[in-house]
Amino acid sequence: MASARKGHKSFKPLLVVASITFPILIIFYVTHQNSIFDIFQDVNLMIEGFHNTTTNISESVVNKDAKNNTFEDEKNDKKLFGGLLVSSFDEASCISRFQSYLYRRPSPYKPSEYLISRLRNYESLHQSCGPHTKSYNEIIREGANFSKAGVDSKCKYLVWTAIEGLGNRMISLVSTFLYAILTDRVLLVRFENDMLDLFCEPFPNSSWLLPKNSTYWNDLRQFKTCENVFENNKENNSHTVLFLDLMNNNVRVTNRFHCDQNQDLLQNIPVVILRSNEYFVPSLFLTSSFRQEFNKMFPDKDTTFHLLGRYLFHPSNVVWKRIQNVYDSHLAKENERIGLQIRIYNTRQTPEETIINETISCLQQNKLLPQLNIQSSMSLNLEKNTSKAVLVVSLYSRYGERLKSIYENNTSLSREVVKVYQPSHEEHQNSGDNIHNIKAWSEIYLLGLCDALITSPTSTFGYVAHSLGGMKPLVLQSIYGRTIPNLPCQRLKYMEPCFHDPPNYDCTTNTNVDFTSLFNLRRCEDQSRGMKIINS
Ligand code: GDP
């Protein structure tokens, strides 16, 4: 009853409007020869206009709402990275997923429509085959003893295992994810406690963690390796699981992984356990049966890690808090932020002062930091005071301390204020430790938030930082002894990480080949034996 009365009440103003406007429109029609259809449109607009005034929605409010909508859409687009990400996650479980756009500069690199559709397809496959589904229970929980014959072939799995430092792990994980997409396998990760606090779940309504009660957590030596299968070019039909070891020193498997006939053999194996310390994406491009899909997903090949990395790696709430604290307290207020990664593999080989001098030389030659006014404390230049922050990321405290004392105890010729900050100095690599990895991941991420970046050669830690940040950094030259090269650093031409030890085997001719002279592949700028995928 009540709603009927309400309906009658709201109908009354419409009748009033119609009785006034209809005669006016008829006269208008006669004089302007409008079609009857136009008249009804006009009536509609007038009624809408009247309705708006009677309900007190002023024109300015309507416009403001429209503007807000565009703003909301844009914000969502930035948040969701042009459709790369989906919105169906609970914000509290992964704050960085919803807030990172406030800290990162917008990426100029957009995902292709095809990549977006492959990701959505992958997500639904993961949801229907992931942990605790029927297929998962049959194949993964029960483990290697299941019978291949009775298994739903829709669900095949790729189990990633961790090895070496976080940078190596992240480049190999992105490569493994792309391999999973290309082979319609479900990616499950063997994360020990040292990895559990780093990332949010990347796939909606499911988990990528291999549950601890699965037999695929067993010692890797227990599983049959791909080596024999590849070399004999024959698959024993009863294999339910194979161990694919793509470590840099496993040349025999790395060399034959990209052969189509070997991919055909792997296709029939329900579970593949993969281990690698490499960015083996170029091998996937080399595999001719994958190439067309690869090209469709990544028309701009230099964005492969950037897009897949931003899809997969969202800092956990613990890591995000650390990133925010460092950024808000030390970087946000400065006019410019310069990220500086100093990765020293052998501290005894290169004296600290040589590295500092090379770094300062790189910073000054590239006009990232001003020259110092060593002779006089009086300022010589009248440029206005601007401040720059240098974020030093290193295992060792001495680099940050030294740069801090140099820049904070001397005035600069340009009167710019330079503040140096190093968030941690672990002194030793300790990749099996949770807190250590939390620091490493937050620093990798922070480097990618800077406006300019200098990294160390061949470091996968640096590769992840620049590629996630969407940057082509300046890379310091390797130093041997005490001599600083004339060119202390050079800018990377390409954003992709380097595949340090790529294959050199031609599957069709059974001979060695240098792939960097073919296809969209080049030698890495910082490692001549390495290989990178580029745009042609
Ligand atoms: P790569 O060895 O330079 O290729 O990089 P990885 O990330 O694979 O391995 C180095 C590991 O050492 C990192 O994952 C960290 O655990 C640690 N590490 C190296 N440099 C730094 C640094 O600057 N900051 C922090 N917090 N950890 C570092």
XYZ file of C-alpha atoms and ligand atoms in Angstrom:
564
model
C 0.000 0.000 0.000
C 2.593 2.497 1.095
C 4.685 2.059 -2.047
C 1.617 2.482 -4.306
C 0.813 5.812 -2.674
C 4.400 6.925 -3.064
C 4.268 5.967 -6.765
C 1.112 8.023 -7.255
C 2.739 11.017 -5.547
C 5.838 10.927 -7.764
C 3.724 10.565 -10.904
C 1.888 13.850 -10.247
C 4.767 16.245 -11.138
C 5.277 14.322 -14.386
C 1.684 14.989 -15.423
C 2.103 18.681 -14.665
C 5.271 18.846 -16.755
C 3.719 16.904 -19.613
C 0.646 19.132 -19.730
C 2.853 22.247 -19.975
C 5.510 20.914 -22.316
C 3.465 18.851 -24.750
C 1.580 21.800 -26.334
C 4.857 23.767 -26.555
C 6.531 20.893 -28.352
C 3.622 20.402 -30.760
C 3.903 24.111 -31.750
C 7.686 23.663 -32.019
C 7.176 20.610 -34.230
C 4.785 22.416 -36.555
C 7.186 25.308 -36.956
C 10.405 23.254 -37.174
C 9.092 20.094 -38.914
C 10.677 17.831 -36.334
C 9.977 14.097 -36.432
C 7.606 12.604 -33.846
C 10.574 10.605 -32.527
C 12.518 13.816 -31.809
C 9.499 15.188 -29.989
C 9.392 12.227 -27.635
C 13.104 12.585 -27.009
C 12.637 16.240 -26.152
C 9.757 15.385 -23.800
C 11.948 12.840 -22.113
C 14.747 15.343 -21.639
C 12.348 17.946 -20.236
C 10.827 15.454 -17.833
C 14.334 14.420 -16.769
C 15.253 18.075 -16.301
C 12.141 18.676 -14.220
C 12.741 15.569 -12.210
C 16.277 16.760 -11.477
C 15.098 20.133 -10.240
C 12.313 18.623 -8.118
C 14.771 16.248 -6.490
C 17.242 19.090 -5.891
C 20.068 17.713 -8.016
C 21.656 20.848 -9.337
C 23.602 20.912 -12.570
C 26.841 21.565 -10.756
C 26.338 18.514 -8.594
C 25.612 16.386 -11.670
C 28.828 17.623 -13.291
C 30.754 17.083 -10.135
C 29.440 13.519 -9.962
C 30.409 12.891 -13.574
C 33.874 14.273 -12.821
C 34.097 12.117 -9.728
C 33.160 9.091 -11.782
C 35.913 9.762 -14.287
C 38.291 10.364 -11.425
C 37.164 7.106 -9.757
C 37.524 5.222 -13.049
C 40.995 6.631 -13.587
C 41.954 5.820 -10.041
C 40.711 2.286 -10.453
C 42.505 2.025 -13.742
C 45.745 3.128 -12.068
C 45.089 0.814 -9.126
C 44.324 -2.108 -11.398
C 47.097 -1.236 -13.825
C 44.977 -0.941 -16.956
C 43.192 -4.250 -16.320
C 46.293 -6.273 -15.421
C 44.879 -6.808 -11.918
C 41.393 -7.766 -10.763
C 39.516 -5.911 -8.033
C 38.054 -8.983 -6.320
C 40.514 -9.066 -3.428
C 39.880 -8.125 0.157
C 41.716 -4.846 0.721
C 42.671 -5.586 4.338
C 44.439 -8.803 3.363
C 46.759 -7.012 0.947
C 46.920 -3.254 1.414
C 49.737 -2.737 -1.104
C 47.543 -4.066 -3.919
C 45.260 -1.064 -3.408
C 47.757 1.577 -2.313
C 50.856 1.057 -4.434
C 49.553 3.426 -7.110
C 49.880 6.246 -4.571
C 53.632 5.621 -4.334
C 54.629 4.392 -7.786
C 54.861 6.700 -10.766
C 52.248 5.600 -13.324
C 53.770 3.015 -15.617
C 53.933 4.050 -19.279
C 53.808 0.347 -20.196
C 50.313 -1.033 -20.622
C 49.353 -4.714 -20.751
C 47.979 -5.983 -24.076
C 44.343 -7.076 -24.228
C 45.585 -10.559 -25.021
C 47.799 -10.724 -21.932
C 44.841 -9.601 -19.829
C 42.640 -12.353 -21.279
C 45.347 -14.998 -20.736
C 45.684 -13.879 -17.120
C 41.907 -14.084 -16.552
C 41.912 -17.586 -18.089
C 44.834 -18.571 -15.905
C 43.000 -17.311 -12.807
C 39.965 -19.462 -13.537
C 42.156 -22.513 -14.205
C 43.942 -21.898 -10.910
C 40.648 -21.579 -9.122
C 39.302 -24.870 -10.505
C 42.537 -26.881 -10.037
C 44.203 -25.101 -7.088
C 44.652 -26.370 -3.535
C 41.770 -28.401 -2.071
C 39.914 -28.915 -5.359
C 39.094 -32.457 -6.519
C 41.997 -32.580 -8.979
C 44.373 -31.134 -6.456
C 43.375 -33.771 -3.923
C 43.935 -36.543 -6.471
C 47.183 -35.363 -7.977
C 48.969 -33.154 -5.506
C 47.851 -34.126 -2.037
C 48.067 -37.847 -2.652
C 51.355 -37.333 -4.401
C 53.461 -39.345 -6.781
C 51.557 -42.619 -6.341
C 48.378 -41.601 -8.101
C 47.444 -43.410 -11.296
C 47.887 -41.271 -14.399
C 45.008 -43.007 -16.138
C 42.306 -41.957 -13.685
C 43.237 -38.288 -13.570
C 41.351 -35.271 -14.911
C 43.757 -34.106 -17.600
C 42.472 -30.527 -17.395
C 44.620 -29.985 -14.313
C 48.390 -30.192 -14.679
C 50.776 -28.628 -12.209
C 54.060 -26.767 -12.136
C 55.665 -26.725 -8.706
C 58.250 -23.961 -8.200
C 61.050 -24.425 -5.686
C 63.193 -21.674 -4.157
C 66.941 -21.430 -4.467
C 69.539 -18.682 -3.811
C 68.775 -15.028 -3.018
C 65.489 -13.182 -3.386
C 66.390 -11.558 -6.724
C 67.184 -14.964 -8.252
C 63.998 -16.377 -6.803
C 61.832 -13.590 -8.205
C 63.252 -13.741 -11.747
C 62.878 -17.512 -11.811
C 59.346 -17.291 -10.396
C 58.233 -14.873 -13.122
C 59.759 -17.190 -15.761
C 57.981 -20.178 -14.203
C 54.653 -18.341 -14.144
C 54.967 -17.507 -17.832
C 55.824 -21.153 -18.527
C 52.706 -22.174 -16.566
C 50.522 -19.832 -18.647
C 52.011 -21.106 -21.921
C 51.488 -24.759 -20.971
C 48.137 -24.394 -19.143
C 49.611 -25.618 -15.904
C 48.728 -24.490 -12.408
C 51.602 -22.814 -10.577
C 52.149 -23.892 -6.972
C 55.056 -22.538 -4.956
C 57.131 -24.315 -2.326
C 57.554 -21.426 0.121
C 59.448 -22.250 3.314
C 58.956 -19.972 6.319
C 61.576 -17.587 4.909
C 59.211 -16.698 2.024
C 55.820 -16.829 3.705
C 55.725 -13.206 4.900
C 56.833 -11.559 1.672
C 54.012 -11.571 -0.852
C 50.227 -11.446 -0.973
C 48.346 -14.215 -2.728
C 48.401 -13.274 -6.426
C 45.426 -15.290 -7.724
C 41.830 -14.539 -6.662
C 39.787 -17.047 -4.631
C 42.611 -19.555 -4.357
C 46.152 -19.978 -3.103
C 49.464 -20.462 -4.867
C 51.104 -22.067 -1.815
C 51.838 -25.768 -2.108
C 50.279 -27.105 1.123
C 52.841 -28.552 3.486
C 51.126 -31.965 3.567
C 51.815 -32.643 -0.125
C 54.433 -35.257 -1.024
C 55.872 -32.765 -3.532
C 57.507 -31.129 -0.545
C 59.865 -34.121 -0.392
C 63.563 -33.952 -1.153
C 64.020 -33.092 -4.837
C 66.498 -35.947 -5.313
C 63.591 -38.311 -4.927
C 62.068 -37.306 -8.267
C 63.081 -38.475 -11.750
C 64.898 -35.735 -13.641
C 64.177 -34.519 -17.161
C 67.721 -35.120 -18.273
C 67.237 -38.688 -19.521
C 63.864 -37.896 -21.029
C 65.372 -35.001 -23.013
C 68.458 -36.901 -24.145
C 66.637 -40.063 -25.210
C 63.760 -38.052 -26.550
C 61.395 -40.551 -25.061
C 58.956 -40.356 -22.212
C 58.192 -43.348 -20.067
C 54.398 -43.352 -20.136
C 54.051 -44.073 -16.455
C 55.816 -40.902 -15.246
C 53.476 -38.839 -13.134
C 56.106 -36.360 -12.015
C 59.420 -35.059 -13.376
C 62.013 -32.736 -11.903
C 63.000 -30.000 -14.356
C 66.277 -28.560 -13.113
C 67.055 -25.325 -14.955
C 69.868 -24.157 -12.674
C 72.588 -22.179 -14.461
C 75.091 -25.022 -14.089
C 72.754 -27.647 -15.542
C 73.764 -26.986 -19.130
C 72.415 -30.244 -20.569
C 68.836 -29.591 -19.501
C 68.963 -25.818 -20.151
C 70.222 -26.501 -23.675
C 67.370 -28.854 -24.555
C 64.487 -27.245 -22.697
C 63.491 -25.017 -25.658
C 63.257 -27.924 -28.143
C 59.668 -28.493 -29.268
C 59.991 -32.272 -29.070
C 60.949 -31.994 -25.390
C 58.053 -29.682 -24.668
C 55.798 -32.287 -26.322
C 57.140 -34.912 -23.939
C 56.641 -32.705 -20.896
C 53.096 -31.963 -22.007
C 52.027 -35.432 -20.867
C 53.464 -35.217 -17.369
C 50.829 -34.202 -14.781
C 53.328 -32.674 -12.333
C 56.568 -30.900 -13.187
C 58.748 -29.664 -10.355
C 60.889 -26.783 -11.521
C 63.990 -25.265 -9.961
C 65.966 -22.406 -11.454
C 68.066 -19.437 -10.384
C 67.731 -17.826 -13.812
C 65.480 -15.536 -15.831
C 64.758 -18.193 -18.455
C 62.000 -16.245 -20.265
C 64.184 -15.988 -23.431
C 64.145 -19.829 -23.590
C 60.348 -19.695 -23.725
C 60.594 -17.263 -26.616
C 63.088 -19.596 -28.322
C 60.600 -22.486 -28.138
C 58.908 -22.221 -31.517
C 55.605 -23.693 -30.343
C 55.310 -20.902 -27.727
C 56.525 -18.002 -29.847
C 53.243 -16.937 -31.402
C 51.477 -16.806 -28.017
C 54.428 -14.977 -26.531
C 54.307 -12.350 -29.273
C 50.572 -11.880 -28.809
C 50.865 -11.486 -25.045
C 53.869 -9.176 -25.216
C 53.887 -7.024 -28.338
C 56.472 -5.005 -26.361
C 58.855 -7.747 -25.234
C 60.872 -5.443 -23.043
C 57.903 -5.264 -20.656
C 57.613 -8.996 -19.915
C 59.095 -8.940 -16.406
C 57.654 -5.500 -15.645
C 54.075 -6.638 -16.293
C 54.255 -10.174 -14.914
C 56.246 -8.964 -11.902
C 53.658 -6.288 -11.141
C 50.944 -8.908 -11.552
C 52.551 -11.446 -9.189
C 54.470 -9.543 -6.537
C 52.411 -7.489 -4.103
C 54.205 -6.771 -0.824
C 52.543 -8.394 2.183
C 51.133 -6.035 4.817
C 54.292 -6.422 6.931
C 56.540 -5.524 4.009
C 54.220 -2.720 2.901
C 54.347 -1.111 6.337
C 58.126 -1.070 6.170
C 58.096 0.394 2.656
C 55.647 3.109 3.689
C 57.623 3.989 6.832
C 60.875 4.409 4.929
C 59.232 6.282 2.069
C 57.160 8.633 4.207
C 59.965 9.437 6.656
C 62.963 9.698 4.328
C 61.924 10.089 0.711
C 58.477 11.655 0.318
C 59.394 15.255 1.170
C 62.486 15.571 -1.029
C 62.459 17.115 -4.491
C 64.146 14.110 -6.035
C 64.882 10.554 -4.961
C 67.943 8.695 -6.199
C 68.182 4.959 -5.590
C 71.672 3.539 -5.295
C 72.265 -0.208 -5.051
C 75.778 -1.230 -4.106
C 76.155 -5.002 -4.401
C 79.649 -6.255 -3.645
C 80.281 -9.955 -4.145
C 83.822 -9.984 -2.807
C 84.599 -7.213 -0.335
C 88.307 -8.051 -0.278
C 88.690 -7.726 -4.043
C 87.700 -4.081 -4.447
C 88.657 -1.364 -1.969
C 85.709 0.532 -0.511
C 87.125 3.934 -1.526
C 87.332 2.868 -5.190
C 83.669 1.904 -5.188
C 82.684 5.174 -3.496
C 84.695 7.173 -6.034
C 83.194 5.289 -8.961
C 79.700 5.841 -7.566
C 80.222 9.577 -6.995
C 81.729 9.889 -10.441
C 78.663 8.171 -11.959
C 76.270 10.362 -9.945
C 78.050 13.571 -10.957
C 78.696 12.714 -14.623
C 74.996 12.011 -14.996
C 74.081 15.191 -13.118
C 72.169 13.280 -10.484
C 74.168 14.860 -7.678
C 75.988 18.197 -7.727
C 79.754 18.734 -7.616
C 81.088 19.396 -4.126
C 82.507 22.757 -3.134
C 85.563 21.352 -1.390
C 87.684 24.599 -1.274
C 85.225 26.912 0.357
C 82.225 26.610 2.571
C 80.774 29.721 0.845
C 78.204 28.984 -1.788
C 79.236 29.978 -5.318
C 75.954 29.508 -7.038
C 72.664 31.215 -6.574
C 70.352 28.383 -7.563
C 67.552 27.861 -5.100
C 67.901 25.283 -2.368
C 66.447 21.997 -3.444
C 66.859 18.763 -1.598
C 67.642 15.332 -2.922
C 67.470 12.044 -1.103
C 69.888 9.246 -1.879
C 68.521 5.860 -0.846
C 71.558 3.621 -0.400
C 70.766 -0.095 -0.529
C 73.618 -2.390 0.393
C 74.474 -5.302 2.658
C 77.224 -3.141 4.193
C 76.881 0.006 6.297
C 80.142 1.564 5.152
C 78.874 2.734 1.730
C 75.910 4.639 3.129
C 77.997 6.074 5.987
C 80.779 7.231 3.673
C 78.433 8.910 1.184
C 76.523 10.519 4.044
C 79.643 12.021 5.534
C 80.864 13.277 2.141
C 77.590 14.972 1.218
C 76.541 16.182 4.623
C 79.942 17.649 5.561
C 80.473 19.586 2.325
C 78.369 22.180 0.573
C 77.557 21.582 -3.040
C 78.285 24.048 -5.838
C 74.593 24.213 -6.625
C 73.538 24.665 -2.986
C 71.370 21.597 -3.287
C 70.897 19.747 -0.029
C 71.757 16.053 -0.314
C 70.419 13.647 2.314
C 71.711 10.099 2.383
C 69.723 7.279 3.965
C 70.431 3.553 4.152
C 67.507 1.531 5.567
C 69.482 -1.573 6.606
C 72.909 -3.172 6.561
C 72.672 -6.898 7.085
C 76.449 -7.403 6.557
C 75.852 -11.016 5.412
C 73.479 -12.639 2.968
C 71.085 -14.814 4.930
C 68.434 -15.869 2.433
C 66.927 -18.564 4.691
C 65.805 -15.951 7.211
C 62.379 -14.377 7.196
C 63.244 -10.906 8.562
C 66.300 -10.698 6.324
C 64.113 -11.376 3.264
C 61.499 -8.857 4.416
C 64.232 -6.204 4.456
C 65.561 -7.317 1.075
C 62.119 -7.233 -0.586
C 61.185 -3.864 0.881
C 64.483 -2.399 -0.368
C 64.050 -3.896 -3.838
C 60.622 -2.241 -3.941
C 61.851 1.104 -2.556
C 64.570 1.323 -5.234
C 61.796 1.050 -7.829
C 59.992 4.044 -6.274
C 62.935 6.376 -6.886
C 63.118 8.936 -9.703
C 66.571 7.809 -10.812
C 68.383 4.563 -10.209
C 71.965 3.322 -10.142
C 72.471 -0.417 -9.759
C 75.345 -2.887 -9.632
C 76.240 -5.091 -12.609
C 74.853 -8.645 -12.905
C 72.795 -8.353 -9.722
C 69.387 -10.023 -9.931
C 68.398 -7.912 -6.872
C 69.009 -4.843 -9.048
C 67.213 -6.381 -12.066
C 64.023 -6.898 -10.085
C 64.207 -3.372 -8.627
C 64.583 -1.600 -11.985
C 62.201 -3.829 -13.924
C 59.387 -3.609 -11.371
C 59.967 0.142 -11.194
C 59.719 0.353 -15.004
C 63.186 1.916 -15.257
C 66.330 1.609 -17.344
C 68.945 2.308 -14.678
C 72.543 3.432 -14.836
C 74.645 0.355 -14.123
C 78.045 0.717 -12.489
C 80.950 -0.814 -14.421
C 82.614 -3.828 -12.861
C 85.826 -2.773 -11.143
C 88.966 -4.867 -11.098
C 91.570 -3.567 -8.638
C 91.736 0.163 -7.898
C 91.218 1.725 -11.306
C 87.962 3.507 -11.913
C 86.858 3.177 -15.546
C 86.547 6.445 -17.541
C 82.913 5.650 -17.990
C 81.921 4.747 -14.408
C 78.440 3.607 -15.400
C 76.236 3.202 -18.435
C 72.517 3.309 -18.980
C 70.742 0.049 -19.783
C 69.086 0.086 -23.191
C 66.531 -2.540 -22.209
C 64.416 -3.060 -19.117
C 64.312 -6.876 -19.092
C 66.493 -8.853 -16.638
C 69.448 -10.715 -18.088
C 69.418 -14.513 -18.614
C 72.972 -15.067 -17.389
C 73.611 -18.555 -18.798
C 71.332 -19.096 -21.773
C 71.241 -22.145 -24.062
C 73.418 -22.310 -27.140
C 72.026 -25.484 -28.667
C 70.114 -25.609 -31.934
C 67.510 -28.377 -31.618
C 67.042 -28.878 -35.361
C 70.677 -29.010 -36.490
C 72.040 -30.496 -33.255
C 74.850 -27.906 -33.258
C 75.888 -24.957 -31.128
C 74.534 -21.553 -32.044
C 74.690 -17.972 -30.779
C 71.041 -17.005 -30.426
C 71.898 -13.347 -29.799
C 72.590 -12.954 -33.516
C 69.058 -14.170 -34.318
C 65.485 -13.282 -33.398
C 64.637 -10.633 -30.820
C 67.579 -11.536 -28.630
C 70.703 -9.581 -27.674
C 73.690 -9.938 -25.397
C 73.168 -8.335 -21.989
C 74.801 -4.964 -21.435
C 76.327 -6.061 -18.100
C 77.171 -9.709 -18.885
C 78.425 -10.547 -22.361
C 77.591 -14.253 -22.220
C 74.064 -13.424 -21.046
C 71.013 -12.943 -23.249
C 68.035 -10.596 -23.209
C 64.803 -10.515 -25.093
C 64.222 -7.234 -26.939
C 61.833 -5.690 -29.474
C 62.922 -6.142 -33.052
P 72.170 -11.017 -6.429
O 73.015 -12.002 -5.679
O 72.706 -9.629 -6.360
O 71.918 -11.475 -7.822
O 70.753 -10.894 -5.706
P 69.902 -11.924 -4.846
O 68.753 -11.130 -4.324
O 69.573 -13.126 -5.623
O 70.816 -12.394 -3.639
C 71.377 -11.497 -2.771
C 70.693 -11.552 -1.409
O 71.576 -10.933 -0.459
C 69.413 -10.733 -1.332
O 68.283 -11.454 -1.674
C 69.403 -10.324 0.109
O 69.027 -11.410 0.903
C 70.865 -10.035 0.356
N 71.207 -8.684 -0.077
C 72.080 -8.336 -1.042
N 72.130 -6.997 -1.163
C 71.266 -6.504 -0.266
C 70.872 -5.178 0.074
O 71.334 -4.201 -0.465
N 69.922 -5.050 1.049
C 69.398 -6.126 1.681
N 68.483 -5.909 2.623
N 69.753 -7.387 1.391
C 70.671 -7.568 0.418
